């Protein structure tokens, strides 16, 4: 079998058509051709046999005018009566001629006299000579009277139209295979670290377009993860170097009198940063999916709101049971609600589970985020506040982790303005 999809598709198209036409030509058409030719030959020989009976039964004029006229007008046969003479020697037999075969068979069966026939050549006439007692009967019959010639025309049309249809099918098939070839080239280029071809875009059949879109989304996710990991390593290197520098300065200034309070604070800050970095780098991709009860999660968030002295309310529409990675999804919602608790006094959470799709909306009454910054905040280590204190500014990974988890579930997070005056975060995932 050929290796390429295009060649295999051609075989799938051509093989059934060739097989079908072969069956029609060699089984049905051949039998039909033979049957019609046999019946036509039988009818012609029957007419000739009737003429011979008339010649031998009834007296005829010297010139046989009446029998010639009747044969020509009623039977469409050109008849002439020749003086007695030997029949011509047998001519060369055609390689394949069912007409020659059936005429021989029928003349032998119906007339049973010495005869000579000539069916060779491109002439439209067939010559038949029959040896009688005192004369020779010569008959010219049209080839179409004894031979089913229209079958060849039918076969010619069948093969011709099949070739035309195959040409059209091959052209359309090449057009359908082209998007798959382009997708393969784009995937190969991406695998080699080369930029994707500029002319690549999902097109073709619906399944091919879906495959192209899935490839583009996969490439974007991989590039985004690589970018995030690179940014994370840069941030880790910079932040840890800063704290280590502060350690050195404090130790150099302290001399023999060391104040451990600032050092303990720096150690705590470093521990918090490392935990955030590791959580972002580790992700939750290896966790298995399981059932999570949103009502249980909302109750935990409500308890956290009480500890932080924040207002919190929630509402659930549809089933609260969802199929997700429980730890990752809990972290996703907690990050968004935790950010809202940090910058707002009141948070309202709405969950709608309908048509195998889950939408969770987090509304707060805080200061919000400017529209031109709403996409930027999802980048790792981006902090909109200007505070240098790590407790005030955080590590800048909360939203990045949240969106990463949402996209790993096949969904996304978007930010909008909230009707309560603050920020609205919308989580949309299939569930």
Short mmCIF file of N, CA and C in Angstrom, two decimals, residues 1-171:
data_model
loop_
_atom_site.label_atom_id
_atom_site.label_comp_id
_atom_site.label_asym_id
_atom_site.label_seq_id
_atom_site.Cartn_x
_atom_site.Cartn_y
_atom_site.Cartn_z
N UNK A 1 0.85 -1.20 0.00
CA UNK A 1 0.00 0.00 0.00
C UNK A 1 0.88 1.24 0.00
N UNK A 2 0.47 2.29 -0.70
CA UNK A 2 1.24 3.54 -0.66
C UNK A 2 1.21 4.15 0.73
N UNK A 3 2.23 4.94 1.02
CA UNK A 3 2.37 5.55 2.34
C UNK A 3 1.60 6.86 2.46
N UNK A 4 1.45 7.59 1.37
CA UNK A 4 0.87 8.93 1.43
C UNK A 4 -0.66 8.86 1.42
N UNK A 5 -1.28 9.82 2.12
CA UNK A 5 -2.74 9.87 2.21
C UNK A 5 -3.37 10.12 0.85
N UNK A 6 -2.75 10.96 0.03
CA UNK A 6 -3.32 11.28 -1.29
C UNK A 6 -3.41 10.03 -2.15
N UNK A 7 -2.33 9.23 -2.17
CA UNK A 7 -2.35 8.01 -2.98
C UNK A 7 -3.38 7.02 -2.46
N UNK A 8 -3.48 6.89 -1.15
CA UNK A 8 -4.47 5.97 -0.58
C UNK A 8 -5.89 6.43 -0.89
N UNK A 9 -6.12 7.73 -0.83
CA UNK A 9 -7.46 8.25 -1.15
C UNK A 9 -7.81 7.99 -2.60
N UNK A 10 -6.83 8.12 -3.50
CA UNK A 10 -7.08 7.82 -4.91
C UNK A 10 -7.48 6.36 -5.09
N UNK A 11 -6.81 5.49 -4.37
CA UNK A 11 -7.16 4.07 -4.48
C UNK A 11 -8.58 3.83 -3.97
N UNK A 12 -8.93 4.51 -2.87
CA UNK A 12 -10.28 4.35 -2.32
C UNK A 12 -11.34 4.80 -3.33
N UNK A 13 -11.02 5.81 -4.13
CA UNK A 13 -11.99 6.32 -5.12
C UNK A 13 -11.98 5.47 -6.38
N UNK A 14 -10.78 5.14 -6.88
CA UNK A 14 -10.67 4.49 -8.18
C UNK A 14 -11.04 3.01 -8.11
N UNK A 15 -10.58 2.32 -7.06
CA UNK A 15 -10.78 0.87 -7.00
C UNK A 15 -12.25 0.47 -7.06
N UNK A 16 -13.15 1.07 -6.24
CA UNK A 16 -14.56 0.66 -6.36
C UNK A 16 -15.16 0.96 -7.72
N UNK A 17 -14.76 2.09 -8.33
CA UNK A 17 -15.33 2.43 -9.64
C UNK A 17 -14.87 1.44 -10.69
N UNK A 18 -13.59 1.10 -10.68
CA UNK A 18 -13.07 0.12 -11.66
C UNK A 18 -13.71 -1.24 -11.43
N UNK A 19 -13.84 -1.65 -10.18
CA UNK A 19 -14.46 -2.94 -9.88
C UNK A 19 -15.91 -2.98 -10.34
N UNK A 20 -16.65 -1.89 -10.07
CA UNK A 20 -18.05 -1.85 -10.48
C UNK A 20 -18.19 -1.92 -11.99
N UNK A 21 -17.39 -1.14 -12.70
CA UNK A 21 -17.49 -1.15 -14.15
C UNK A 21 -17.04 -2.50 -14.73
N UNK A 22 -16.07 -3.12 -14.08
CA UNK A 22 -15.64 -4.44 -14.56
C UNK A 22 -16.76 -5.46 -14.42
N UNK A 23 -17.44 -5.41 -13.28
CA UNK A 23 -18.55 -6.34 -13.07
C UNK A 23 -19.65 -6.09 -14.10
N UNK A 24 -19.97 -4.82 -14.32
CA UNK A 24 -21.02 -4.49 -15.30
C UNK A 24 -20.61 -4.93 -16.70
N UNK A 25 -19.35 -4.67 -17.08
CA UNK A 25 -18.91 -4.96 -18.45
C UNK A 25 -18.79 -6.45 -18.71
N UNK A 26 -18.21 -7.19 -17.76
CA UNK A 26 -17.88 -8.59 -18.03
C UNK A 26 -18.95 -9.57 -17.56
N UNK A 27 -19.86 -9.12 -16.73
CA UNK A 27 -20.92 -10.01 -16.28
C UNK A 27 -22.24 -9.65 -16.94
N UNK A 28 -22.73 -8.49 -16.62
CA UNK A 28 -24.05 -8.11 -17.13
C UNK A 28 -24.01 -7.76 -18.61
N UNK A 29 -23.11 -6.83 -19.00
CA UNK A 29 -23.12 -6.34 -20.37
C UNK A 29 -22.72 -7.43 -21.36
N UNK A 30 -21.73 -8.26 -20.98
CA UNK A 30 -21.32 -9.31 -21.90
C UNK A 30 -22.45 -10.29 -22.16
N UNK A 31 -23.16 -10.67 -21.10
CA UNK A 31 -24.28 -11.59 -21.28
C UNK A 31 -25.39 -10.94 -22.10
N UNK A 32 -25.66 -9.67 -21.78
CA UNK A 32 -26.69 -8.96 -22.54
C UNK A 32 -26.28 -8.85 -24.00
N UNK A 33 -25.03 -8.53 -24.26
CA UNK A 33 -24.53 -8.40 -25.63
C UNK A 33 -24.68 -9.72 -26.39
N UNK A 34 -24.27 -10.80 -25.77
CA UNK A 34 -24.37 -12.10 -26.43
C UNK A 34 -25.82 -12.50 -26.67
N UNK A 35 -26.68 -12.25 -25.68
CA UNK A 35 -28.07 -12.66 -25.82
C UNK A 35 -28.75 -11.90 -26.96
N UNK A 36 -28.54 -10.58 -27.03
CA UNK A 36 -29.16 -9.79 -28.09
C UNK A 36 -28.62 -10.19 -29.45
N UNK A 37 -27.30 -10.37 -29.55
CA UNK A 37 -26.71 -10.77 -30.84
C UNK A 37 -27.24 -12.13 -31.28
N UNK A 38 -27.37 -13.05 -30.33
CA UNK A 38 -27.89 -14.38 -30.67
C UNK A 38 -29.32 -14.30 -31.21
N UNK A 39 -30.14 -13.47 -30.57
CA UNK A 39 -31.53 -13.36 -31.02
C UNK A 39 -31.62 -12.68 -32.37
N UNK A 40 -30.80 -11.66 -32.60
CA UNK A 40 -30.81 -10.99 -33.91
C UNK A 40 -30.34 -11.94 -35.01
N UNK A 41 -29.28 -12.69 -34.73
CA UNK A 41 -28.78 -13.64 -35.74
C UNK A 41 -29.82 -14.72 -36.03
N UNK A 42 -30.50 -15.17 -34.98
CA UNK A 42 -31.55 -16.18 -35.17
C UNK A 42 -32.66 -15.65 -36.07
N UNK A 43 -33.04 -14.38 -35.88
CA UNK A 43 -34.11 -13.80 -36.70
C UNK A 43 -33.69 -13.67 -38.15
N UNK A 44 -32.45 -13.25 -38.41
CA UNK A 44 -31.98 -13.10 -39.80
C UNK A 44 -31.93 -14.46 -40.49
N UNK A 45 -31.39 -15.45 -39.80
CA UNK A 45 -31.30 -16.78 -40.40
C UNK A 45 -32.70 -17.36 -40.60
N UNK A 46 -33.65 -17.05 -39.73
CA UNK A 46 -35.01 -17.53 -39.91
C UNK A 46 -35.62 -16.93 -41.19
N UNK A 47 -35.34 -15.64 -41.43
CA UNK A 47 -35.84 -15.01 -42.67
C UNK A 47 -35.21 -15.66 -43.89
N UNK A 48 -33.91 -15.92 -43.83
CA UNK A 48 -33.25 -16.57 -44.97
C UNK A 48 -33.82 -17.98 -45.19
N UNK A 49 -34.07 -18.68 -44.10
CA UNK A 49 -34.65 -20.02 -44.21
C UNK A 49 -36.03 -19.97 -44.86
N UNK A 50 -36.82 -18.94 -44.54
CA UNK A 50 -38.14 -18.80 -45.17
C UNK A 50 -38.01 -18.54 -46.66
N UNK A 51 -37.03 -17.72 -47.06
CA UNK A 51 -36.82 -17.45 -48.48
C UNK A 51 -36.45 -18.74 -49.22
N UNK A 52 -35.60 -19.55 -48.61
CA UNK A 52 -35.21 -20.81 -49.24
C UNK A 52 -36.43 -21.73 -49.39
N UNK A 53 -37.28 -21.79 -48.38
CA UNK A 53 -38.49 -22.62 -48.49
C UNK A 53 -39.39 -22.16 -49.62
N UNK A 54 -39.53 -20.84 -49.78
CA UNK A 54 -40.37 -20.32 -50.87
C UNK A 54 -39.77 -20.69 -52.21
N UNK A 55 -38.43 -20.51 -52.33
CA UNK A 55 -37.77 -20.84 -53.60
C UNK A 55 -37.96 -22.30 -53.98
N UNK A 56 -37.89 -23.16 -53.00
CA UNK A 56 -37.96 -24.59 -53.29
C UNK A 56 -39.38 -25.13 -53.32
N UNK A 57 -40.35 -24.38 -52.84
CA UNK A 57 -41.73 -24.87 -52.78
C UNK A 57 -42.57 -24.34 -53.93
N UNK A 58 -42.42 -23.08 -54.27
CA UNK A 58 -43.27 -22.44 -55.28
C UNK A 58 -42.44 -22.13 -56.52
N UNK A 59 -43.12 -22.22 -57.68
CA UNK A 59 -42.40 -21.87 -58.92
C UNK A 59 -42.11 -20.37 -58.96
N UNK A 60 -40.98 -19.99 -59.50
CA UNK A 60 -40.52 -18.60 -59.52
C UNK A 60 -40.31 -18.15 -60.96
N UNK A 61 -40.33 -16.83 -61.14
CA UNK A 61 -40.02 -16.26 -62.45
C UNK A 61 -38.55 -16.50 -62.78
N UNK A 62 -38.24 -16.43 -64.04
CA UNK A 62 -36.83 -16.67 -64.42
C UNK A 62 -35.84 -15.73 -63.71
N UNK A 63 -36.29 -14.50 -63.52
CA UNK A 63 -35.37 -13.52 -62.87
C UNK A 63 -35.60 -13.39 -61.37
N UNK A 64 -36.48 -14.17 -60.80
CA UNK A 64 -36.77 -14.16 -59.35
C UNK A 64 -37.11 -12.74 -58.84
N UNK A 65 -37.85 -12.02 -59.64
CA UNK A 65 -38.14 -10.61 -59.30
C UNK A 65 -39.00 -10.49 -58.05
N UNK A 66 -40.04 -11.33 -57.90
CA UNK A 66 -40.93 -11.21 -56.75
C UNK A 66 -40.24 -11.53 -55.43
N UNK A 67 -39.45 -12.62 -55.43
CA UNK A 67 -38.77 -12.97 -54.19
C UNK A 67 -37.73 -11.93 -53.80
N UNK A 68 -37.08 -11.33 -54.81
CA UNK A 68 -36.10 -10.26 -54.54
C UNK A 68 -36.81 -9.04 -53.97
N UNK A 69 -37.99 -8.72 -54.59
CA UNK A 69 -38.73 -7.54 -54.12
C UNK A 69 -39.26 -7.74 -52.71
N UNK A 70 -39.85 -8.89 -52.45
CA UNK A 70 -40.40 -9.16 -51.11
C UNK A 70 -39.29 -9.14 -50.05
N UNK A 71 -38.16 -9.76 -50.39
CA UNK A 71 -37.04 -9.79 -49.43
C UNK A 71 -36.53 -8.40 -49.11
N UNK A 72 -36.50 -7.55 -50.11
CA UNK A 72 -35.96 -6.21 -49.89
C UNK A 72 -36.95 -5.31 -49.17
N UNK A 73 -38.23 -5.41 -49.56
CA UNK A 73 -39.22 -4.51 -48.97
C UNK A 73 -39.70 -4.97 -47.60
N UNK A 74 -39.90 -6.27 -47.40
CA UNK A 74 -40.49 -6.78 -46.16
C UNK A 74 -39.44 -7.24 -45.13
N UNK A 75 -38.33 -7.77 -45.65
CA UNK A 75 -37.33 -8.34 -44.73
C UNK A 75 -36.05 -7.52 -44.65
N UNK A 76 -35.94 -6.49 -45.47
CA UNK A 76 -34.75 -5.63 -45.48
C UNK A 76 -33.49 -6.44 -45.77
N UNK A 77 -33.65 -7.42 -46.72
CA UNK A 77 -32.52 -8.23 -47.13
C UNK A 77 -32.31 -8.06 -48.64
N UNK A 78 -31.04 -7.93 -49.03
CA UNK A 78 -30.72 -7.82 -50.46
C UNK A 78 -30.37 -9.22 -50.96
N UNK A 79 -31.32 -9.82 -51.74
CA UNK A 79 -31.20 -11.23 -52.15
C UNK A 79 -30.95 -11.28 -53.66
N UNK A 80 -30.09 -12.22 -54.01
CA UNK A 80 -29.86 -12.52 -55.45
C UNK A 80 -29.63 -14.03 -55.58
N UNK A 81 -30.10 -14.58 -56.72
CA UNK A 81 -29.96 -16.01 -56.99
C UNK A 81 -28.92 -16.19 -58.08
N UNK A 82 -27.82 -16.89 -57.75
CA UNK A 82 -26.70 -17.06 -58.67
C UNK A 82 -26.74 -18.46 -59.28
N UNK A 83 -26.13 -18.61 -60.47
CA UNK A 83 -26.02 -19.96 -61.07
C UNK A 83 -25.22 -20.88 -60.16
N UNK A 84 -25.41 -22.16 -60.33
CA UNK A 84 -24.66 -23.10 -59.47
C UNK A 84 -23.16 -22.95 -59.68
N UNK A 85 -22.46 -22.84 -58.59
CA UNK A 85 -21.01 -22.68 -58.62
C UNK A 85 -20.47 -23.06 -57.26
N UNK A 86 -19.21 -23.43 -57.21
CA UNK A 86 -18.62 -23.75 -55.89
C UNK A 86 -18.58 -22.51 -55.01
N UNK A 87 -18.73 -22.75 -53.74
CA UNK A 87 -18.65 -21.64 -52.79
C UNK A 87 -17.20 -21.19 -52.63
N UNK A 88 -16.96 -19.91 -52.33
CA UNK A 88 -15.59 -19.43 -52.11
C UNK A 88 -14.95 -20.18 -50.95
N UNK A 89 -13.64 -20.26 -50.96
CA UNK A 89 -12.97 -20.90 -49.82
C UNK A 89 -13.19 -20.10 -48.54
N UNK A 90 -13.14 -20.78 -47.40
CA UNK A 90 -13.36 -20.06 -46.14
C UNK A 90 -12.32 -18.96 -45.94
N UNK A 91 -12.78 -17.83 -45.51
CA UNK A 91 -11.89 -16.70 -45.26
C UNK A 91 -11.27 -16.78 -43.87
N UNK A 92 -10.38 -15.85 -43.57
CA UNK A 92 -9.74 -15.84 -42.24
C UNK A 92 -10.77 -15.53 -41.15
N UNK A 93 -10.64 -16.27 -40.07
CA UNK A 93 -11.57 -16.06 -38.96
C UNK A 93 -11.11 -14.87 -38.11
N UNK A 94 -12.06 -14.05 -37.69
CA UNK A 94 -11.68 -12.94 -36.81
C UNK A 94 -11.23 -13.45 -35.45
N UNK A 95 -10.37 -12.65 -34.79
CA UNK A 95 -9.87 -13.05 -33.46
C UNK A 95 -11.01 -13.19 -32.46
N UNK A 96 -11.94 -12.26 -32.51
CA UNK A 96 -13.07 -12.32 -31.58
C UNK A 96 -14.28 -11.73 -32.28
N UNK A 97 -15.26 -12.59 -32.58
CA UNK A 97 -16.47 -12.11 -33.22
C UNK A 97 -17.61 -13.05 -32.85
N UNK A 98 -18.47 -12.57 -31.97
CA UNK A 98 -19.61 -13.40 -31.60
C UNK A 98 -20.62 -13.46 -32.74
N UNK A 99 -20.60 -12.46 -33.65
CA UNK A 99 -21.50 -12.49 -34.80
C UNK A 99 -21.18 -13.68 -35.69
N UNK A 100 -19.91 -13.87 -35.99
CA UNK A 100 -19.49 -15.00 -36.83
C UNK A 100 -19.89 -16.32 -36.17
N UNK A 101 -19.74 -16.39 -34.86
CA UNK A 101 -20.06 -17.63 -34.14
C UNK A 101 -21.55 -17.94 -34.18
N UNK A 102 -22.38 -16.95 -33.89
CA UNK A 102 -23.82 -17.21 -33.82
C UNK A 102 -24.42 -17.45 -35.20
N UNK A 103 -23.93 -16.77 -36.26
CA UNK A 103 -24.43 -17.03 -37.61
C UNK A 103 -24.12 -18.45 -38.04
N UNK A 104 -22.90 -18.89 -37.76
CA UNK A 104 -22.55 -20.28 -38.10
C UNK A 104 -23.45 -21.26 -37.37
N UNK A 105 -23.67 -21.02 -36.09
CA UNK A 105 -24.49 -21.92 -35.30
C UNK A 105 -25.92 -21.97 -35.83
N UNK A 106 -26.52 -20.82 -36.11
CA UNK A 106 -27.92 -20.77 -36.53
C UNK A 106 -28.13 -21.30 -37.93
N UNK A 107 -27.21 -21.02 -38.87
CA UNK A 107 -27.36 -21.54 -40.23
C UNK A 107 -27.25 -23.06 -40.22
N UNK A 108 -26.33 -23.57 -39.44
CA UNK A 108 -26.19 -25.02 -39.34
C UNK A 108 -27.44 -25.64 -38.73
N UNK A 109 -28.02 -24.99 -37.74
CA UNK A 109 -29.17 -25.55 -37.05
C UNK A 109 -30.45 -25.43 -37.87
N UNK A 110 -30.70 -24.25 -38.50
CA UNK A 110 -31.99 -24.03 -39.18
C UNK A 110 -31.98 -24.46 -40.65
N UNK A 111 -30.87 -24.26 -41.34
CA UNK A 111 -30.85 -24.52 -42.79
C UNK A 111 -30.14 -25.83 -43.10
N UNK A 112 -29.02 -26.04 -42.49
CA UNK A 112 -28.25 -27.28 -42.65
C UNK A 112 -27.89 -27.52 -44.11
N UNK A 113 -27.38 -26.51 -44.79
CA UNK A 113 -26.89 -26.59 -46.16
C UNK A 113 -25.45 -26.04 -46.16
N UNK A 114 -24.70 -26.38 -47.20
CA UNK A 114 -23.38 -25.76 -47.30
C UNK A 114 -23.51 -24.24 -47.40
N UNK A 115 -22.66 -23.51 -46.70
CA UNK A 115 -22.78 -22.05 -46.68
C UNK A 115 -21.40 -21.42 -46.55
N UNK A 116 -21.42 -20.13 -46.83
CA UNK A 116 -20.20 -19.32 -46.72
C UNK A 116 -20.64 -17.93 -46.24
N UNK A 117 -19.95 -17.42 -45.24
CA UNK A 117 -20.30 -16.09 -44.71
C UNK A 117 -19.05 -15.23 -44.66
N UNK A 118 -19.27 -13.95 -44.75
CA UNK A 118 -18.17 -12.97 -44.66
C UNK A 118 -18.60 -11.87 -43.68
N UNK A 119 -18.04 -11.93 -42.47
CA UNK A 119 -18.34 -10.90 -41.46
C UNK A 119 -17.12 -10.03 -41.17
N UNK A 120 -16.03 -10.26 -41.92
CA UNK A 120 -14.78 -9.54 -41.65
C UNK A 120 -14.80 -8.22 -42.41
N UNK A 121 -14.21 -7.21 -41.82
CA UNK A 121 -14.12 -5.91 -42.49
C UNK A 121 -14.96 -4.86 -41.80
N UNK A 122 -14.80 -3.64 -42.28
CA UNK A 122 -15.51 -2.50 -41.69
C UNK A 122 -16.82 -2.22 -42.39
N UNK A 123 -17.21 -3.07 -43.32
CA UNK A 123 -18.44 -2.83 -44.05
C UNK A 123 -19.65 -2.99 -43.13
N UNK A 124 -20.73 -2.24 -43.44
CA UNK A 124 -21.96 -2.34 -42.67
C UNK A 124 -22.81 -3.52 -43.11
N UNK A 125 -22.33 -4.30 -44.11
CA UNK A 125 -23.09 -5.41 -44.64
C UNK A 125 -22.41 -6.73 -44.30
N UNK A 126 -23.24 -7.76 -44.15
CA UNK A 126 -22.75 -9.12 -43.94
C UNK A 126 -23.22 -9.96 -45.13
N UNK A 127 -22.28 -10.64 -45.78
CA UNK A 127 -22.62 -11.46 -46.96
C UNK A 127 -22.74 -12.91 -46.54
N UNK A 128 -23.86 -13.55 -47.02
CA UNK A 128 -24.12 -14.96 -46.71
C UNK A 128 -24.45 -15.67 -48.03
N UNK A 129 -23.75 -16.76 -48.32
CA UNK A 129 -24.04 -17.57 -49.50
C UNK A 129 -24.39 -18.99 -49.05
N UNK A 130 -25.50 -19.49 -49.65
CA UNK A 130 -25.97 -20.83 -49.28
C UNK A 130 -26.11 -21.67 -50.55
N UNK A 131 -25.50 -22.84 -50.52
CA UNK A 131 -25.52 -23.75 -51.68
C UNK A 131 -26.84 -24.53 -51.70
N UNK A 132 -27.67 -24.29 -52.77
CA UNK A 132 -28.91 -25.04 -52.96
C UNK A 132 -28.67 -26.13 -54.01
N UNK A 133 -29.74 -26.82 -54.43
CA UNK A 133 -29.57 -27.95 -55.35
C UNK A 133 -29.06 -27.49 -56.71
N UNK A 134 -29.68 -26.47 -57.30
CA UNK A 134 -29.31 -26.04 -58.65
C UNK A 134 -28.98 -24.56 -58.70
N UNK A 135 -28.67 -23.96 -57.59
CA UNK A 135 -28.38 -22.53 -57.58
C UNK A 135 -27.70 -22.17 -56.26
N UNK A 136 -27.26 -20.93 -56.19
CA UNK A 136 -26.62 -20.39 -54.97
C UNK A 136 -27.39 -19.13 -54.56
N UNK A 137 -27.84 -19.12 -53.32
CA UNK A 137 -28.55 -17.95 -52.79
C UNK A 137 -27.55 -17.04 -52.08
N UNK A 138 -27.47 -15.79 -52.59
CA UNK A 138 -26.57 -14.81 -51.95
C UNK A 138 -27.43 -13.75 -51.26
N UNK A 139 -27.13 -13.52 -49.99
CA UNK A 139 -27.91 -12.56 -49.19
C UNK A 139 -26.95 -11.54 -48.58
N UNK A 140 -27.32 -10.26 -48.74
CA UNK A 140 -26.62 -9.17 -48.05
C UNK A 140 -27.55 -8.62 -46.96
N UNK A 141 -27.10 -8.74 -45.71
CA UNK A 141 -27.89 -8.21 -44.58
C UNK A 141 -27.08 -7.12 -43.87
N UNK A 142 -27.83 -6.16 -43.36
CA UNK A 142 -27.14 -5.12 -42.59
C UNK A 142 -26.55 -5.72 -41.31
N UNK A 143 -25.35 -5.26 -40.98
CA UNK A 143 -24.70 -5.79 -39.78
C UNK A 143 -25.53 -5.53 -38.53
N UNK A 144 -26.23 -4.40 -38.51
CA UNK A 144 -27.03 -4.05 -37.33
C UNK A 144 -28.23 -4.97 -37.16
N UNK A 145 -28.64 -5.69 -38.27
CA UNK A 145 -29.75 -6.62 -38.16
C UNK A 145 -29.38 -7.87 -37.38
N UNK A 146 -28.10 -8.22 -37.39
CA UNK A 146 -27.68 -9.47 -36.77
C UNK A 146 -26.70 -9.27 -35.61
N UNK A 147 -26.39 -8.02 -35.29
CA UNK A 147 -25.33 -7.77 -34.31
C UNK A 147 -25.72 -6.59 -33.42
N UNK A 148 -25.57 -6.79 -32.11
CA UNK A 148 -25.93 -5.73 -31.15
C UNK A 148 -24.78 -4.73 -31.05
N UNK A 149 -24.70 -3.84 -32.01
CA UNK A 149 -23.58 -2.90 -32.06
C UNK A 149 -23.71 -1.76 -31.05
N UNK A 150 -24.91 -1.49 -30.54
CA UNK A 150 -25.08 -0.37 -29.60
C UNK A 150 -24.42 -0.63 -28.25
N UNK A 151 -24.09 -1.89 -27.96
CA UNK A 151 -23.44 -2.21 -26.70
C UNK A 151 -22.05 -1.57 -26.62
N UNK A 152 -21.33 -1.60 -27.72
CA UNK A 152 -20.01 -0.96 -27.74
C UNK A 152 -20.11 0.53 -27.49
N UNK A 153 -21.15 1.13 -28.06
CA UNK A 153 -21.34 2.57 -27.83
C UNK A 153 -21.61 2.83 -26.35
N UNK A 154 -22.42 1.97 -25.76
CA UNK A 154 -22.73 2.12 -24.33
C UNK A 154 -21.46 1.99 -23.47
N UNK A 155 -20.64 0.98 -23.79
CA UNK A 155 -19.40 0.80 -23.05
C UNK A 155 -18.46 1.98 -23.23
N UNK A 156 -18.41 2.52 -24.43
CA UNK A 156 -17.56 3.68 -24.68
C UNK A 156 -18.00 4.88 -23.85
N UNK A 157 -19.30 5.11 -23.82
CA UNK A 157 -19.83 6.21 -23.01
C UNK A 157 -19.56 5.97 -21.52
N UNK A 158 -19.72 4.74 -21.08
CA UNK A 158 -19.52 4.44 -19.67
C UNK A 158 -18.07 4.70 -19.26
N UNK A 159 -17.12 4.22 -20.07
CA UNK A 159 -15.71 4.42 -19.75
C UNK A 159 -15.34 5.91 -19.85
N UNK A 160 -15.88 6.57 -20.90
CA UNK A 160 -15.56 7.99 -21.07
C UNK A 160 -16.05 8.84 -19.91
N UNK A 161 -17.30 8.63 -19.51
CA UNK A 161 -17.83 9.41 -18.38
C UNK A 161 -17.10 9.07 -17.09
N UNK A 162 -16.68 7.80 -16.94
CA UNK A 162 -15.92 7.43 -15.73
C UNK A 162 -14.60 8.18 -15.68
N UNK A 163 -13.93 8.30 -16.82
CA UNK A 163 -12.67 9.04 -16.86
C UNK A 163 -12.88 10.51 -16.51
N UNK A 164 -13.96 11.10 -17.02
CA UNK A 164 -14.24 12.50 -16.71
C UNK A 164 -14.51 12.68 -15.21
N UNK A 165 -15.33 11.77 -14.65
CA UNK A 165 -15.64 11.86 -13.23
C UNK A 165 -14.39 11.64 -12.37
N UNK A 166 -13.53 10.73 -12.79
CA UNK A 166 -12.29 10.51 -12.04
C UNK A 166 -11.39 11.74 -12.09
N UNK A 167 -11.32 12.39 -13.23
CA UNK A 167 -10.51 13.61 -13.33
C UNK A 167 -11.02 14.69 -12.39
N UNK A 168 -12.35 14.87 -12.36
CA UNK A 168 -12.93 15.87 -11.45
C UNK A 168 -12.69 15.46 -9.99
N UNK A 169 -12.90 14.18 -9.69
CA UNK A 169 -12.71 13.71 -8.31
C UNK A 169 -11.27 13.88 -7.86
N UNK A 170 -10.30 13.61 -8.74
CA UNK A 170 -8.90 13.76 -8.38
C UNK A 170 -8.57 15.22 -8.09
N UNK A 171 -9.14 16.13 -8.92
CA UNK A 171 -8.89 17.56 -8.68
C UNK A 171 -9.46 18.00 -7.34
#
